[in-house]
Short mmCIF file of C-alpha atoms and ligand atoms in Angstrom, two decimals:
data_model
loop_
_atom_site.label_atom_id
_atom_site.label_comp_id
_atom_site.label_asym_id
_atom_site.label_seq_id
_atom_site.Cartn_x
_atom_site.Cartn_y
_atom_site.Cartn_z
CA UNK A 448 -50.44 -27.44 120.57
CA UNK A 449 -49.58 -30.72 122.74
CA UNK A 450 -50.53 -30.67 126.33
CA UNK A 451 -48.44 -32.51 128.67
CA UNK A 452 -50.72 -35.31 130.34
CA UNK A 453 -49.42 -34.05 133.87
CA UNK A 454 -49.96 -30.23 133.21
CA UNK A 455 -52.02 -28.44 135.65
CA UNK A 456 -54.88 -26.57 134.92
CA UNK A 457 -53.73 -22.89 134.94
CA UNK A 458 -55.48 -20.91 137.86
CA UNK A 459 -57.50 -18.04 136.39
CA UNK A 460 -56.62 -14.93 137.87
CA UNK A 461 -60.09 -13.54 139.57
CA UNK A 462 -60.71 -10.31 137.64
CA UNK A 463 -63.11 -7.10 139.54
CA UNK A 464 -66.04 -6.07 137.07
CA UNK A 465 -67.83 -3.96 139.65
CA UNK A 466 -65.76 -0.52 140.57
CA UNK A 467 -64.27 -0.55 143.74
CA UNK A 468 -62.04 2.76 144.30
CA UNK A 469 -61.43 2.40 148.26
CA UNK A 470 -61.19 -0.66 150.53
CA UNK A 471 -60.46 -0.43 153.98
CA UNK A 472 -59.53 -3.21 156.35
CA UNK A 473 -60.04 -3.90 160.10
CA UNK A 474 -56.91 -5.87 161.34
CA UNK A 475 -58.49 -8.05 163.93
CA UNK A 476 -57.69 -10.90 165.40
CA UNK A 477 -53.81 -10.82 165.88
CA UNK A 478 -54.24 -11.61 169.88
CA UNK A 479 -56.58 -14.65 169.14
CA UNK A 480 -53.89 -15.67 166.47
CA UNK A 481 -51.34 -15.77 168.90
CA UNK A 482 -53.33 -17.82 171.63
CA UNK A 483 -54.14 -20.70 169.34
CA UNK A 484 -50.56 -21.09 168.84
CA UNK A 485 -49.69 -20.70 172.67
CA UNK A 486 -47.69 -17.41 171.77
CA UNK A 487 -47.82 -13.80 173.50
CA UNK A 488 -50.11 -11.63 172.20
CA UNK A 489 -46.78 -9.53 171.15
CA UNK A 490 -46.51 -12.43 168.25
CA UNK A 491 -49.72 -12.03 166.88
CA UNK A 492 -49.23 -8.42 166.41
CA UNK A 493 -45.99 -9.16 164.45
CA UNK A 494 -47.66 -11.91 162.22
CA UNK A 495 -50.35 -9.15 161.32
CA UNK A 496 -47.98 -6.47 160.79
CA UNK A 497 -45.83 -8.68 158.32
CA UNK A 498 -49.10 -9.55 156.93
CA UNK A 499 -49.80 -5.83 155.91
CA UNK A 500 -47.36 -5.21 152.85
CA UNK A 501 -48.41 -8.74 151.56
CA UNK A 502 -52.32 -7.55 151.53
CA UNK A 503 -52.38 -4.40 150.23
CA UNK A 504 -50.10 -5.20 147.21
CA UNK A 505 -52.64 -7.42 145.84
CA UNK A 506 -55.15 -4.95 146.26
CA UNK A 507 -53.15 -2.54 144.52
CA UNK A 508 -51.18 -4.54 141.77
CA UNK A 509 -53.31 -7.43 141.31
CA UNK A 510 -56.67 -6.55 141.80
CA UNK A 511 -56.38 -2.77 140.72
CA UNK A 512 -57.85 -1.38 143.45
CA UNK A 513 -56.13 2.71 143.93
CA UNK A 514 -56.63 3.02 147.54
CA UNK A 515 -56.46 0.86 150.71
CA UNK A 516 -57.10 2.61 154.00
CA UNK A 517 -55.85 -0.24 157.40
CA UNK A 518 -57.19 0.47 160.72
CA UNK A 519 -54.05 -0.46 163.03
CA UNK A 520 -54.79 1.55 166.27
CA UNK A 521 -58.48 3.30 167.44
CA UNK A 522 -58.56 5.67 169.66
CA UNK A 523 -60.20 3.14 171.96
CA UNK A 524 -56.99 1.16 171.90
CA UNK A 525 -54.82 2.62 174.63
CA UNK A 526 -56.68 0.82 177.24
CA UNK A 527 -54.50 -1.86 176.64
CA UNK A 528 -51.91 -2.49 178.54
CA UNK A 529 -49.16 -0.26 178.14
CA UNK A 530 -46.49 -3.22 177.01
CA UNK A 531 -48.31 -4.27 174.57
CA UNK A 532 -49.42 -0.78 173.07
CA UNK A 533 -45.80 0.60 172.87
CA UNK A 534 -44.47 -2.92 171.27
CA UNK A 535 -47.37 -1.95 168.73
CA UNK A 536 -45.99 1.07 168.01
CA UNK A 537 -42.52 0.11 167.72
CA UNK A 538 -43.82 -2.45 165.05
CA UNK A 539 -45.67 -0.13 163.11
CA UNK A 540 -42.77 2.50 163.35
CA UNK A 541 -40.27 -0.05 162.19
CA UNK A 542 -42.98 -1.29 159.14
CA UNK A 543 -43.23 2.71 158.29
CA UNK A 544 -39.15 2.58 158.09
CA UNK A 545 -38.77 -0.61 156.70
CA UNK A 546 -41.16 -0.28 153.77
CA UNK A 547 -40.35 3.42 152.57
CA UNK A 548 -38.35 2.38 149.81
CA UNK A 549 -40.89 0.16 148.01
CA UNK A 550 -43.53 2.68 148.78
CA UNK A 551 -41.93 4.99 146.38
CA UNK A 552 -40.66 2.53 143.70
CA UNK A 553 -44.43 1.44 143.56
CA UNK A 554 -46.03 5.02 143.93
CA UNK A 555 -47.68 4.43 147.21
CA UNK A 556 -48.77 7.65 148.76
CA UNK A 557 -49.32 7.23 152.32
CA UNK A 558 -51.41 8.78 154.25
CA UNK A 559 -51.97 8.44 158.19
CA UNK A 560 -55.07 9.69 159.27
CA UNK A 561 -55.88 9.79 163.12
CA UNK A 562 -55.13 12.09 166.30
CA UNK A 563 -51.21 12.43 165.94
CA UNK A 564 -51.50 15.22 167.83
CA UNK A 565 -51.69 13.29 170.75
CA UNK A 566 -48.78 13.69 173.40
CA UNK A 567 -48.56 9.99 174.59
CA UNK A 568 -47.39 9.05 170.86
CA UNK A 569 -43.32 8.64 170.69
CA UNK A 570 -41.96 11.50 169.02
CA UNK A 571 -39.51 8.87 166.95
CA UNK A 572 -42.67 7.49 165.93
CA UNK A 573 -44.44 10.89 164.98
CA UNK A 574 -41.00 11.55 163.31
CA UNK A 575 -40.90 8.31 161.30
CA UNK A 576 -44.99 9.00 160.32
CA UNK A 577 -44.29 12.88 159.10
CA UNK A 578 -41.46 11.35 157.01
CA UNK A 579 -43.47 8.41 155.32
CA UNK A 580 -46.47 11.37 154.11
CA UNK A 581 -43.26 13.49 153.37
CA UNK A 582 -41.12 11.66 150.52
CA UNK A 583 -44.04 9.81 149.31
CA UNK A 584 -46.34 12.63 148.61
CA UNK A 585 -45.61 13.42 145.26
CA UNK A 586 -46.27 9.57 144.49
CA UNK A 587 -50.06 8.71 142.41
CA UNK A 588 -50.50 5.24 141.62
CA UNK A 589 -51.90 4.17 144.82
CA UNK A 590 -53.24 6.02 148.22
CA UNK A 591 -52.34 3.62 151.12
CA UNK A 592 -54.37 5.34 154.26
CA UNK A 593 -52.94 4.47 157.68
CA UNK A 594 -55.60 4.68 160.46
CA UNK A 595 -53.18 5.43 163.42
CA UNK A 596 -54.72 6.77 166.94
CA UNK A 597 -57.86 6.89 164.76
CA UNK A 598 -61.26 7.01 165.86
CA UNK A 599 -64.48 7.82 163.50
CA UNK A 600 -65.86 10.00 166.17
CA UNK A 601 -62.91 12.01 166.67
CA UNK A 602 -62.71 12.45 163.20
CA UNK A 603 -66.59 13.94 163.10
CA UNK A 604 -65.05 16.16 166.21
CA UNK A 605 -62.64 17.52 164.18
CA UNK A 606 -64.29 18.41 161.37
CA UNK A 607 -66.70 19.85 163.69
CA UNK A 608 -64.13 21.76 164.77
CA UNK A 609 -62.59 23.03 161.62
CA UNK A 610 -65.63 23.94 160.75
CA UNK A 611 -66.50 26.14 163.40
CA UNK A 612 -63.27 27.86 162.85
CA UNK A 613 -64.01 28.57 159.13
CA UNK A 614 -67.40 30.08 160.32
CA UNK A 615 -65.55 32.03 163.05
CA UNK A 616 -62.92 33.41 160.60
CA UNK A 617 -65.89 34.14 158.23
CA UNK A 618 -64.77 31.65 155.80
CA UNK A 619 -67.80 29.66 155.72
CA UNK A 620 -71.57 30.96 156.11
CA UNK A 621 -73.51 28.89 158.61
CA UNK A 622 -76.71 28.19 155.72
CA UNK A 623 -74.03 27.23 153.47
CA UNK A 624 -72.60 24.15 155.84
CA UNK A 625 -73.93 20.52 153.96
CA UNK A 626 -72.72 17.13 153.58
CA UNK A 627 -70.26 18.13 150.99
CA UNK A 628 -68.42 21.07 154.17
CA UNK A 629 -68.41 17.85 156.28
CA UNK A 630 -66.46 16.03 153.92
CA UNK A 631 -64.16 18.65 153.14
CA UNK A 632 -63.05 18.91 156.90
CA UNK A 633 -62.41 15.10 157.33
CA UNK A 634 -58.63 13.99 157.98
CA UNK A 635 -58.50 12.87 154.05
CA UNK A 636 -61.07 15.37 152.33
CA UNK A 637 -59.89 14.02 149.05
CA UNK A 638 -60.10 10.07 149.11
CA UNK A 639 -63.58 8.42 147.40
CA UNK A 640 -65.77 7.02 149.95
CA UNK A 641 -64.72 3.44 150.96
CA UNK A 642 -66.50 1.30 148.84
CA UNK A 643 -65.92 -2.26 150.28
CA UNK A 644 -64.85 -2.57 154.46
CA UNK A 645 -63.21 -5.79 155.24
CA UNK A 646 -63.06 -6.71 158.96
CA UNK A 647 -61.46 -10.06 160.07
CA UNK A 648 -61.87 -12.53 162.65
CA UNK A 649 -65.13 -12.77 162.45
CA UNK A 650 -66.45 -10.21 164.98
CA UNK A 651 -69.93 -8.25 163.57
CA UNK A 652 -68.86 -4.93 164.31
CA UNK A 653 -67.36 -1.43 163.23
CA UNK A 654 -65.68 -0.04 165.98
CA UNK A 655 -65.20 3.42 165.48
CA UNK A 656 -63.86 2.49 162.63
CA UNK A 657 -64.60 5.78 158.90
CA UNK A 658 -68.27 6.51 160.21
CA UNK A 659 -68.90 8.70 157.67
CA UNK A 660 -67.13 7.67 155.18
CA UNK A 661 -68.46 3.96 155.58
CA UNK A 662 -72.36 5.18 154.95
CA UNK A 663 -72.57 3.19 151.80
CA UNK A 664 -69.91 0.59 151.83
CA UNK A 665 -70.76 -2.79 151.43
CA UNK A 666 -69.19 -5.12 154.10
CA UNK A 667 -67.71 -8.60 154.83
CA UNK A 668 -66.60 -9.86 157.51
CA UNK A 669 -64.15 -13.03 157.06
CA UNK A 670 -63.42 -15.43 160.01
CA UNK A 671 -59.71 -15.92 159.23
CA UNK A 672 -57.61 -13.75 161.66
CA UNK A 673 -55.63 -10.91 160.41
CA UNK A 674 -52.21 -12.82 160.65
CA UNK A 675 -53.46 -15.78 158.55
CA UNK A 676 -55.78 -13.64 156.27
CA UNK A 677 -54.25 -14.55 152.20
CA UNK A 678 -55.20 -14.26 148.69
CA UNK A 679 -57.81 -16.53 148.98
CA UNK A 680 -59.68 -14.98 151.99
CA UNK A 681 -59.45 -11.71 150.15
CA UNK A 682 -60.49 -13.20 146.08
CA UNK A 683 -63.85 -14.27 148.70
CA UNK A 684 -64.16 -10.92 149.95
CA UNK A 685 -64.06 -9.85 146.28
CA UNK A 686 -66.33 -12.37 144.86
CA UNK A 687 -68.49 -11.26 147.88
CA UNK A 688 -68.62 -7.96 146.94
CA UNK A 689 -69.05 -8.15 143.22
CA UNK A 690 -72.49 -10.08 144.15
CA UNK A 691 -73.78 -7.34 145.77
CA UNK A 692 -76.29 -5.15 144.46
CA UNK A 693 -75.50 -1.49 145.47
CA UNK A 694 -78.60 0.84 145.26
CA UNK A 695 -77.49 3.89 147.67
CA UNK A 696 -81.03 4.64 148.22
CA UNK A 697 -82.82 4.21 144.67
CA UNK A 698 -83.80 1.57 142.69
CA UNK A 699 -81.32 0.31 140.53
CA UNK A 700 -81.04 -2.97 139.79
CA UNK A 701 -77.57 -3.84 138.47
C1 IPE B 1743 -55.96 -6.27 165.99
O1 IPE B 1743 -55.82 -7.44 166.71
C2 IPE B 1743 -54.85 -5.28 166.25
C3 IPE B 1743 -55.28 -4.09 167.01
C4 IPE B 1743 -56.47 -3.81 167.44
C5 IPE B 1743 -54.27 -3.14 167.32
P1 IPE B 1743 -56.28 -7.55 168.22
O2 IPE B 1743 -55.14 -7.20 169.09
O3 IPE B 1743 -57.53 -6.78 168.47
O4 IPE B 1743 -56.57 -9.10 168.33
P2 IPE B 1743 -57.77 -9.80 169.10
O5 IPE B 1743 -59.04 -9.16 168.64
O6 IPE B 1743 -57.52 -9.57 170.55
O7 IPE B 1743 -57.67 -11.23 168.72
C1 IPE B 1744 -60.64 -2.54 166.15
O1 IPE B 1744 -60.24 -3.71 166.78
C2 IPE B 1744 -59.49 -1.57 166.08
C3 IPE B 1744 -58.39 -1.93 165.20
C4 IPE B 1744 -58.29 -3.01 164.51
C5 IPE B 1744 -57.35 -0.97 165.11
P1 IPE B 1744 -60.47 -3.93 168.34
O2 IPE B 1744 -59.99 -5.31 168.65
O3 IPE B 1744 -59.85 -2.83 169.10
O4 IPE B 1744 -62.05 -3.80 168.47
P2 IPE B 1744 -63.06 -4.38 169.55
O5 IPE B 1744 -62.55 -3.96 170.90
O6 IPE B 1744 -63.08 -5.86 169.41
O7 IPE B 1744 -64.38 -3.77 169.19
MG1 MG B 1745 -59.51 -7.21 168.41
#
């Protein structure tokens, strides 16, 4: 075989050796996104949402991972101003739309996991959510796990909850209740624990964000903002987490 003289070394696609079954992501950083670039905070939020589709199909078709949980609003989030949390939800309600389509052709299931219950969420967008679960929840090639209105404690309150009622109804004995009864009462009882969390723009925290299903994930946290966050930010993450050595408790050394 002949190489050309000018031919470019071919890129070698990163491959995953280590099993990782769930990642979630914290969006951050959309607002500081926008300020560098002297736009509204509004902007940033768009940025990140266009970002979304672009991320988790590299997870899913590139890198093989099967599910991909986002946290787009906490619970914690409606003390923003009111402008800027209902041009949030109008995004995410038009991304839900927009996307559908692809979702099936690919096998996406989505999920949305959070308090939809709650009455200050737009009944178009509760409407546009129920649908999205709806048609796409026959589909199993990928889980895509939308962390709307969510907040880990509220999700420990509800299962609290759910539980109680199963004792009440004399379901469930009150000896019997483990680790394995608080799982089963979580908003997704049936997704793997998240095996790698991914929070951008830098900040050191969780904030609210799966607390019980985090309790042995191994975490990163890149400095690129959401909006800006690529392939390359995410092959680091990757790399990052293939170098770790998970013990959960014992001794192994991998
Ligand atoms: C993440 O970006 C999106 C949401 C929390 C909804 P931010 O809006 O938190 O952006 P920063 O952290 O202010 O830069
Ligand atoms: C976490 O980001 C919530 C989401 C990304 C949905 P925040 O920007 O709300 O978190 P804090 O306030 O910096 O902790
Ligand atoms: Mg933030």
């Amino acid at each position: 075989m002949f190489k050309h003289k000018n031919e470019e070394p071919k890129e070698v696609p990163f491959v995953l050796t280590k099993p990782l079954n769930h990642i979630a992501f914290i969006m951050d950083g959309n607002g500081r996104w926008a300020k560098e670039r002297m736009l509204p905070r509004s902007m940033g939020h768009k940025a990140g949402v266009r970002n979304v589709k672009e991320i988790i199909d590299l997870c899913f078709k590139k890198y093989g991972i099967k599910v991909c949980s986002l946290y787009v609003f906490s619970t914690e989030n409606w003390n923003r101003p009111d402008s800027e949390i209902s041009y949030l939800f109008n995004l995410l309600r038009i991304f839900f739309r927009d996307n559908i389509e692809r979702f099936l052709a690919d096998g996406t299931k989505i999920l949305v996991s959070g308090d939809l219950d709650d009455p200050r969420i737009p009944e178009e967008t509760k409407e546009t959510i129920k649908d999205a679960i709806e048609k796409t929840k026959d589909c199993s090639n990928y889980v895509f796990n939308v962390l709307y209105n969510y907040g880990g404690r509220r999700e420990l309150a509800y299962a609290a909850k759910g539980i109680a009622k199963d004792v009440q109804d004399g379901k469930l004995k009150l000896e019997d209740i483990d680790e394995k009864t608080i799982q089963e009462h979580l908003y997704q009882k049936d997704l793997p624990d998240v095996d790698l969390l991914v929070r951008t723009s830098g900040e050191l925290r969780i904030s609210n964000c799966l607390l019980y299903e985090l309790a042995y994930a191994e975490m990163v946290f890149p400095k690129a903002y959401w909006p800006a966050f690529n392939e390359k930010d995410l092959v680091e993450c990757l790399k990052d987490y293939e170098s770790r050595n998970r013990r959960f408790g014992g001794l192994k050394n991998e």
